[in-house]
Amino acid sequence: GAVVSQHPSWVICKSGTSVKIECRSLDFQATTMFWYRQFPKQSLMLMATSNEGSKATYEQGVEKDKFLINHASLTLSTLTVTSAHPEDSSFYICSVTPNVNYNEQFFGPGTRLTVL
Amino acid sequence: RKEVEQDPGPFNVPEGATVAFNCTYSNSASQSFFWYRQDCRKEPKLLMSVYSSGNEDGRFTAQLNRASQYISLLIRDSKLSDSATYLCVVTHTGGGNKLTFGTGTQLKVEL
């Protein structure tokens, strides 16, 4: 399967700060990347679809001004949690797919965010 | 009602046991079906796709019943290393390859 990295693996920050999470596709060019969030004991919830060279598509209920997504190259997408609050504490996972019609997604190792 | 429903468990079984998990989905336009495995504090990893005819991969057998909108996973001869959370995942027509995850069923295999 594809190799996907995320950085950082975990982060602890104070309320009100912004946190940037990087997702890299290491062995193929990904026109589409997905960002998920998982709270404890809950399922992964898709937050947004990141498309290289265009605006991300956000799922209902996800604030696009709070969760800024940039997919500037075919191997890198970033998610910035702006003005983070304790309720944003979660496990953020990205996935990549070669194209939107390709079934399998390859997941990054995730980033655990804790906002104090 | 959740789009993909699973019994959260945990299922505690002895090593060597056979265990089955079920999953139901509500969207009749669902097109592709998968079982993923997620270890604690790790990312999900694809275990197997699920086909209408049913499919087997070693000790794992997956079944799909489109009429009942029901998917199953059978694990034979459970190993300690099978302990994990098993996620039922579907995509649907027009979903643009978006995956919808169930909350997962936790399996604990014990000595």
mmCIF file of C-alpha atoms in Angstrom:
data_model
loop_
_atom_site.group_PDB
_atom_site.id
_atom_site.type_symbol
_atom_site.label_atom_id
_atom_site.label_comp_id
_atom_site.label_asym_id
_atom_site.label_seq_id
_atom_site.Cartn_x
_atom_site.Cartn_y
_atom_site.Cartn_z
ATOM 1 C CA GLY A 1 0.000 0.000 0.000
ATOM 2 C CA ALA A 2 0.902 3.624 -0.303
ATOM 3 C CA VAL A 3 3.036 5.323 2.310
ATOM 4 C CA VAL A 4 1.452 8.353 3.930
ATOM 5 C CA SER A 5 3.076 10.427 6.615
ATOM 6 C CA GLN A 6 1.612 12.942 9.005
ATOM 7 C CA HIS A 7 3.399 15.505 11.071
ATOM 8 C CA PRO A 8 3.318 16.054 13.963
ATOM 9 C CA SER A 9 2.304 12.743 15.548
ATOM 10 C CA TRP A 10 0.930 14.540 18.552
ATOM 11 C CA VAL A 11 0.642 18.092 19.750
ATOM 12 C CA ILE A 12 -0.425 19.769 22.959
ATOM 13 C CA CYS A 13 -1.284 23.440 22.756
ATOM 14 C CA LYS A 14 -2.989 26.194 24.683
ATOM 15 C CA SER A 15 -6.501 27.297 23.900
ATOM 16 C CA GLY A 16 -6.575 30.014 21.243
ATOM 17 C CA THR A 17 -3.495 28.944 19.326
ATOM 18 C CA SER A 18 -3.467 27.610 15.779
ATOM 19 C CA VAL A 19 -2.065 24.215 14.898
ATOM 20 C CA LYS A 20 -0.941 23.044 11.457
ATOM 21 C CA ILE A 21 -0.960 19.365 10.553
ATOM 22 C CA GLU A 22 0.804 18.090 7.446
ATOM 23 C CA CYS A 23 -0.133 15.072 5.376
ATOM 24 C CA ARG A 24 2.312 13.785 2.774
ATOM 25 C CA SER A 25 1.885 11.127 0.143
ATOM 26 C CA LEU A 26 5.353 9.641 -0.178
ATOM 27 C CA ASP A 27 5.110 7.281 -3.119
ATOM 28 C CA PHE A 28 2.449 8.562 -5.474
ATOM 29 C CA GLN A 29 0.903 11.811 -6.518
ATOM 30 C CA ALA A 30 -2.438 12.312 -4.848
ATOM 31 C CA THR A 31 -4.910 14.613 -6.515
ATOM 32 C CA THR A 32 -7.331 13.929 -3.684
ATOM 33 C CA MET A 33 -6.716 13.745 0.035
ATOM 34 C CA PHE A 34 -9.269 13.375 2.793
ATOM 35 C CA TRP A 35 -9.214 14.702 6.334
ATOM 36 C CA TYR A 36 -10.985 12.807 9.101
ATOM 37 C CA ARG A 37 -11.485 13.382 12.797
ATOM 38 C CA GLN A 38 -12.058 10.701 15.401
ATOM 39 C CA PHE A 39 -13.212 11.362 18.960
ATOM 40 C CA PRO A 40 -12.711 8.647 21.601
ATOM 41 C CA LYS A 41 -14.969 5.638 21.148
ATOM 42 C CA GLN A 42 -16.474 7.162 18.001
ATOM 43 C CA SER A 43 -16.160 6.488 14.317
ATOM 44 C CA LEU A 44 -13.954 8.387 11.915
ATOM 45 C CA MET A 45 -15.879 11.342 10.557
ATOM 46 C CA LEU A 46 -14.943 12.884 7.237
ATOM 47 C CA MET A 47 -14.253 16.577 7.657
ATOM 48 C CA ALA A 48 -13.274 17.607 4.156
ATOM 49 C CA THR A 49 -11.986 16.519 0.780
ATOM 50 C CA SER A 50 -8.826 18.263 -0.285
ATOM 51 C CA ASN A 51 -8.296 18.717 -4.014
ATOM 52 C CA GLU A 52 -4.952 19.737 -5.436
ATOM 53 C CA GLY A 53 -5.079 23.187 -6.964
ATOM 54 C CA SER A 54 -8.642 23.967 -5.912
ATOM 55 C CA LYS A 55 -10.683 24.697 -2.811
ATOM 56 C CA ALA A 56 -11.432 21.941 -0.371
ATOM 57 C CA THR A 57 -14.940 20.560 -0.078
ATOM 58 C CA TYR A 58 -16.189 20.546 3.508
ATOM 59 C CA GLU A 59 -18.742 18.211 5.009
ATOM 60 C CA GLN A 60 -21.879 19.580 6.574
ATOM 61 C CA GLY A 61 -21.240 21.031 9.999
ATOM 62 C CA VAL A 62 -17.497 21.547 9.524
ATOM 63 C CA GLU A 63 -16.469 25.200 9.652
ATOM 64 C CA LYS A 64 -14.223 26.000 6.732
ATOM 65 C CA ASP A 65 -12.898 29.140 8.407
ATOM 66 C CA LYS A 66 -11.844 27.175 11.464
ATOM 67 C CA PHE A 67 -10.307 24.212 9.667
ATOM 68 C CA LEU A 68 -8.194 25.643 6.871
ATOM 69 C CA ILE A 69 -7.064 23.192 4.220
ATOM 70 C CA ASN A 70 -4.339 23.812 1.683
ATOM 71 C CA HIS A 71 -3.451 21.250 -0.993
ATOM 72 C CA ALA A 72 -0.729 23.129 -2.794
ATOM 73 C CA SER A 73 1.059 20.164 -4.338
ATOM 74 C CA LEU A 74 0.296 16.603 -5.385
ATOM 75 C CA THR A 75 2.107 15.237 -2.344
ATOM 76 C CA LEU A 76 1.176 17.619 0.446
ATOM 77 C CA SER A 77 -2.030 18.751 2.120
ATOM 78 C CA THR A 78 -2.164 20.753 5.329
ATOM 79 C CA LEU A 79 -4.942 21.174 7.868
ATOM 80 C CA THR A 80 -4.749 24.187 10.157
ATOM 81 C CA VAL A 81 -6.958 24.235 13.230
ATOM 82 C CA THR A 82 -7.340 27.929 13.918
ATOM 83 C CA SER A 83 -7.959 29.290 17.409
ATOM 84 C CA ALA A 84 -8.103 25.785 18.832
ATOM 85 C CA HIS A 85 -10.297 25.066 21.842
ATOM 86 C CA PRO A 86 -10.498 22.023 24.134
ATOM 87 C CA GLU A 87 -13.453 20.646 22.158
ATOM 88 C CA ASP A 88 -11.147 20.437 19.102
ATOM 89 C CA SER A 89 -9.019 17.863 20.928
ATOM 90 C CA SER A 90 -9.225 14.770 18.758
ATOM 91 C CA PHE A 91 -7.354 12.341 16.528
ATOM 92 C CA TYR A 92 -6.939 13.849 13.062
ATOM 93 C CA ILE A 93 -6.201 11.419 10.233
ATOM 94 C CA CYS A 94 -5.593 12.066 6.570
ATOM 95 C CA SER A 95 -5.934 9.636 3.715
ATOM 96 C CA VAL A 96 -4.850 9.723 0.100
ATOM 97 C CA THR A 97 -6.156 8.172 -3.055
ATOM 98 C CA PRO A 98 -4.670 8.256 -6.559
ATOM 99 C CA ASN A 99 -7.935 9.635 -7.941
ATOM 100 C CA VAL A 100 -11.524 10.117 -6.900
ATOM 101 C CA ASN A 101 -12.660 6.953 -8.671
ATOM 102 C CA TYR A 102 -10.124 4.733 -6.990
ATOM 103 C CA ASN A 103 -11.676 2.669 -4.210
ATOM 104 C CA GLU A 104 -8.885 2.216 -1.729
ATOM 105 C CA GLN A 105 -7.698 4.992 0.526
ATOM 106 C CA PHE A 106 -4.368 4.917 2.307
ATOM 107 C CA PHE A 107 -4.311 6.435 5.751
ATOM 108 C CA GLY A 108 -1.651 8.426 7.516
ATOM 109 C CA PRO A 109 -0.672 7.487 11.082
ATOM 110 C CA GLY A 110 -2.775 10.295 12.536
ATOM 111 C CA THR A 111 -2.123 13.337 14.682
ATOM 112 C CA ARG A 112 -3.379 13.461 18.249
ATOM 113 C CA LEU A 113 -4.282 17.025 19.205
ATOM 114 C CA THR A 114 -4.822 18.023 22.814
ATOM 115 C CA VAL A 115 -5.923 21.570 23.511
ATOM 116 C CA LEU A 116 -5.564 22.676 27.111
ATOM 117 C CA ARG B 1 -30.175 6.589 12.594
ATOM 118 C CA LYS B 2 -26.497 6.155 11.788
ATOM 119 C CA GLU B 3 -25.657 5.342 8.197
ATOM 120 C CA VAL B 4 -23.477 2.407 9.246
ATOM 121 C CA GLU B 5 -24.266 0.547 12.467
ATOM 122 C CA GLN B 6 -22.179 -1.936 14.369
ATOM 123 C CA ASP B 7 -22.335 -3.548 17.787
ATOM 124 C CA PRO B 8 -19.476 -1.845 19.674
ATOM 125 C CA GLY B 9 -18.694 -4.928 21.764
ATOM 126 C CA PRO B 10 -16.248 -5.682 23.250
ATOM 127 C CA PHE B 11 -16.247 -9.288 22.163
ATOM 128 C CA ASN B 12 -13.951 -11.279 24.455
ATOM 129 C CA VAL B 13 -13.079 -14.638 22.941
ATOM 130 C CA PRO B 14 -10.484 -17.311 23.715
ATOM 131 C CA GLU B 15 -7.636 -17.929 21.336
ATOM 132 C CA GLY B 16 -8.687 -20.333 18.594
ATOM 133 C CA ALA B 17 -12.342 -19.348 18.696
ATOM 134 C CA THR B 18 -14.444 -18.376 15.706
ATOM 135 C CA VAL B 19 -16.110 -14.997 15.969
ATOM 136 C CA ALA B 20 -18.475 -13.089 13.684
ATOM 137 C CA PHE B 21 -19.263 -9.398 13.433
ATOM 138 C CA ASN B 22 -22.257 -7.855 11.759
ATOM 139 C CA CYS B 23 -22.876 -4.473 10.241
ATOM 140 C CA THR B 24 -25.949 -2.864 8.734
ATOM 141 C CA TYR B 25 -26.075 0.124 6.434
ATOM 142 C CA SER B 26 -29.014 2.393 5.745
ATOM 143 C CA ASN B 27 -28.207 3.872 2.332
ATOM 144 C CA SER B 28 -29.522 1.560 -0.365
ATOM 145 C CA ALA B 29 -27.282 3.351 -2.881
ATOM 146 C CA SER B 30 -24.207 2.033 -1.082
ATOM 147 C CA GLN B 31 -21.837 0.682 -3.653
ATOM 148 C CA SER B 32 -18.597 -0.554 -2.133
ATOM 149 C CA PHE B 33 -18.016 -2.251 1.168
ATOM 150 C CA PHE B 34 -14.943 -2.841 3.257
ATOM 151 C CA TRP B 35 -13.709 -4.072 6.581
ATOM 152 C CA TYR B 36 -10.909 -2.056 8.139
ATOM 153 C CA ARG B 37 -8.933 -2.883 11.231
ATOM 154 C CA GLN B 38 -7.895 -0.213 13.716
ATOM 155 C CA ASP B 39 -5.493 -0.819 16.567
ATOM 156 C CA CYS B 40 -5.620 1.407 19.625
ATOM 157 C CA ARG B 41 -4.443 4.938 18.834
ATOM 158 C CA LYS B 42 -3.458 3.958 15.291
ATOM 159 C CA GLU B 43 -4.815 4.646 11.839
ATOM 160 C CA PRO B 44 -7.292 2.246 10.208
ATOM 161 C CA LYS B 45 -5.890 -0.303 7.789
ATOM 162 C CA LEU B 46 -7.781 -2.086 5.066
ATOM 163 C CA LEU B 47 -8.490 -5.688 6.021
ATOM 164 C CA MET B 48 -10.532 -6.695 3.008
ATOM 165 C CA SER B 49 -13.080 -5.554 0.502
ATOM 166 C CA VAL B 50 -16.493 -7.230 0.581
ATOM 167 C CA TYR B 51 -18.023 -8.587 -2.600
ATOM 168 C CA SER B 52 -21.576 -9.697 -3.313
ATOM 169 C CA SER B 53 -20.454 -13.268 -3.877
ATOM 170 C CA GLY B 54 -18.650 -13.337 -0.562
ATOM 171 C CA ASN B 55 -14.902 -13.579 -0.269
ATOM 172 C CA GLU B 56 -12.286 -15.196 1.859
ATOM 173 C CA ASP B 57 -8.754 -14.225 2.789
ATOM 174 C CA GLY B 58 -7.063 -16.812 4.952
ATOM 175 C CA ARG B 59 -8.913 -16.962 8.266
ATOM 176 C CA PHE B 60 -11.193 -14.073 7.332
ATOM 177 C CA THR B 61 -14.469 -14.401 5.429
ATOM 178 C CA ALA B 62 -16.663 -11.469 4.436
ATOM 179 C CA GLN B 63 -20.259 -11.661 3.262
ATOM 180 C CA LEU B 64 -22.610 -9.068 1.787
ATOM 181 C CA ASN B 65 -26.388 -9.252 1.668
ATOM 182 C CA ARG B 66 -27.627 -6.329 -0.414
ATOM 183 C CA ALA B 67 -31.300 -7.179 0.067
ATOM 184 C CA SER B 68 -30.955 -6.931 3.840
ATOM 185 C CA GLN B 69 -28.256 -4.249 3.673
ATOM 186 C CA TYR B 70 -26.081 -6.333 5.897
ATOM 187 C CA ILE B 71 -22.370 -7.151 5.951
ATOM 188 C CA SER B 72 -20.556 -9.706 8.038
ATOM 189 C CA LEU B 73 -16.998 -10.627 8.932
ATOM 190 C CA LEU B 74 -16.061 -14.071 10.216
ATOM 191 C CA ILE B 75 -12.705 -14.723 11.854
ATOM 192 C CA ARG B 76 -11.692 -18.350 12.323
ATOM 193 C CA ASP B 77 -8.995 -19.649 14.671
ATOM 194 C CA SER B 78 -8.614 -16.299 16.437
ATOM 195 C CA LYS B 79 -5.116 -15.177 17.329
ATOM 196 C CA LEU B 80 -4.057 -12.815 20.084
ATOM 197 C CA SER B 81 -2.879 -10.466 17.334
ATOM 198 C CA ASP B 82 -6.443 -10.218 15.998
ATOM 199 C CA SER B 83 -7.339 -8.061 19.006
ATOM 200 C CA ALA B 84 -8.371 -4.722 17.520
ATOM 201 C CA THR B 85 -11.406 -2.701 16.523
ATOM 202 C CA TYR B 86 -13.023 -3.778 13.250
ATOM 203 C CA LEU B 87 -14.612 -1.008 11.240
ATOM 204 C CA CYS B 88 -17.347 -1.547 8.705
ATOM 205 C CA VAL B 89 -17.000 0.970 5.876
ATOM 206 C CA VAL B 90 -19.183 1.793 2.877
ATOM 207 C CA THR B 91 -19.158 4.144 -0.060
ATOM 208 C CA HIS B 92 -22.177 5.064 -2.104
ATOM 209 C CA THR B 93 -22.970 6.085 -5.643
ATOM 210 C CA GLY B 94 -22.282 9.737 -6.119
ATOM 211 C CA GLY B 95 -20.234 9.844 -2.958
ATOM 212 C CA GLY B 96 -17.040 10.621 -4.816
ATOM 213 C CA ASN B 97 -15.124 7.855 -3.069
ATOM 214 C CA LYS B 98 -16.066 9.157 0.375
ATOM 215 C CA LEU B 99 -15.845 6.477 3.029
ATOM 216 C CA THR B 100 -18.520 6.246 5.719
ATOM 217 C CA PHE B 101 -17.296 4.443 8.817
ATOM 218 C CA GLY B 102 -19.174 2.531 11.445
ATOM 219 C CA THR B 103 -18.121 3.062 15.054
ATOM 220 C CA GLY B 104 -16.370 -0.281 15.055
ATOM 221 C CA THR B 105 -16.602 -3.525 16.966
ATOM 222 C CA GLN B 106 -13.901 -4.196 19.513
ATOM 223 C CA LEU B 107 -12.444 -7.692 19.645
ATOM 224 C CA LYS B 108 -10.279 -8.977 22.490
ATOM 225 C CA VAL B 109 -8.711 -12.382 22.009
ATOM 226 C CA GLU B 110 -7.513 -13.912 25.267
ATOM 227 C CA LEU B 111 -5.321 -16.858 26.240
#
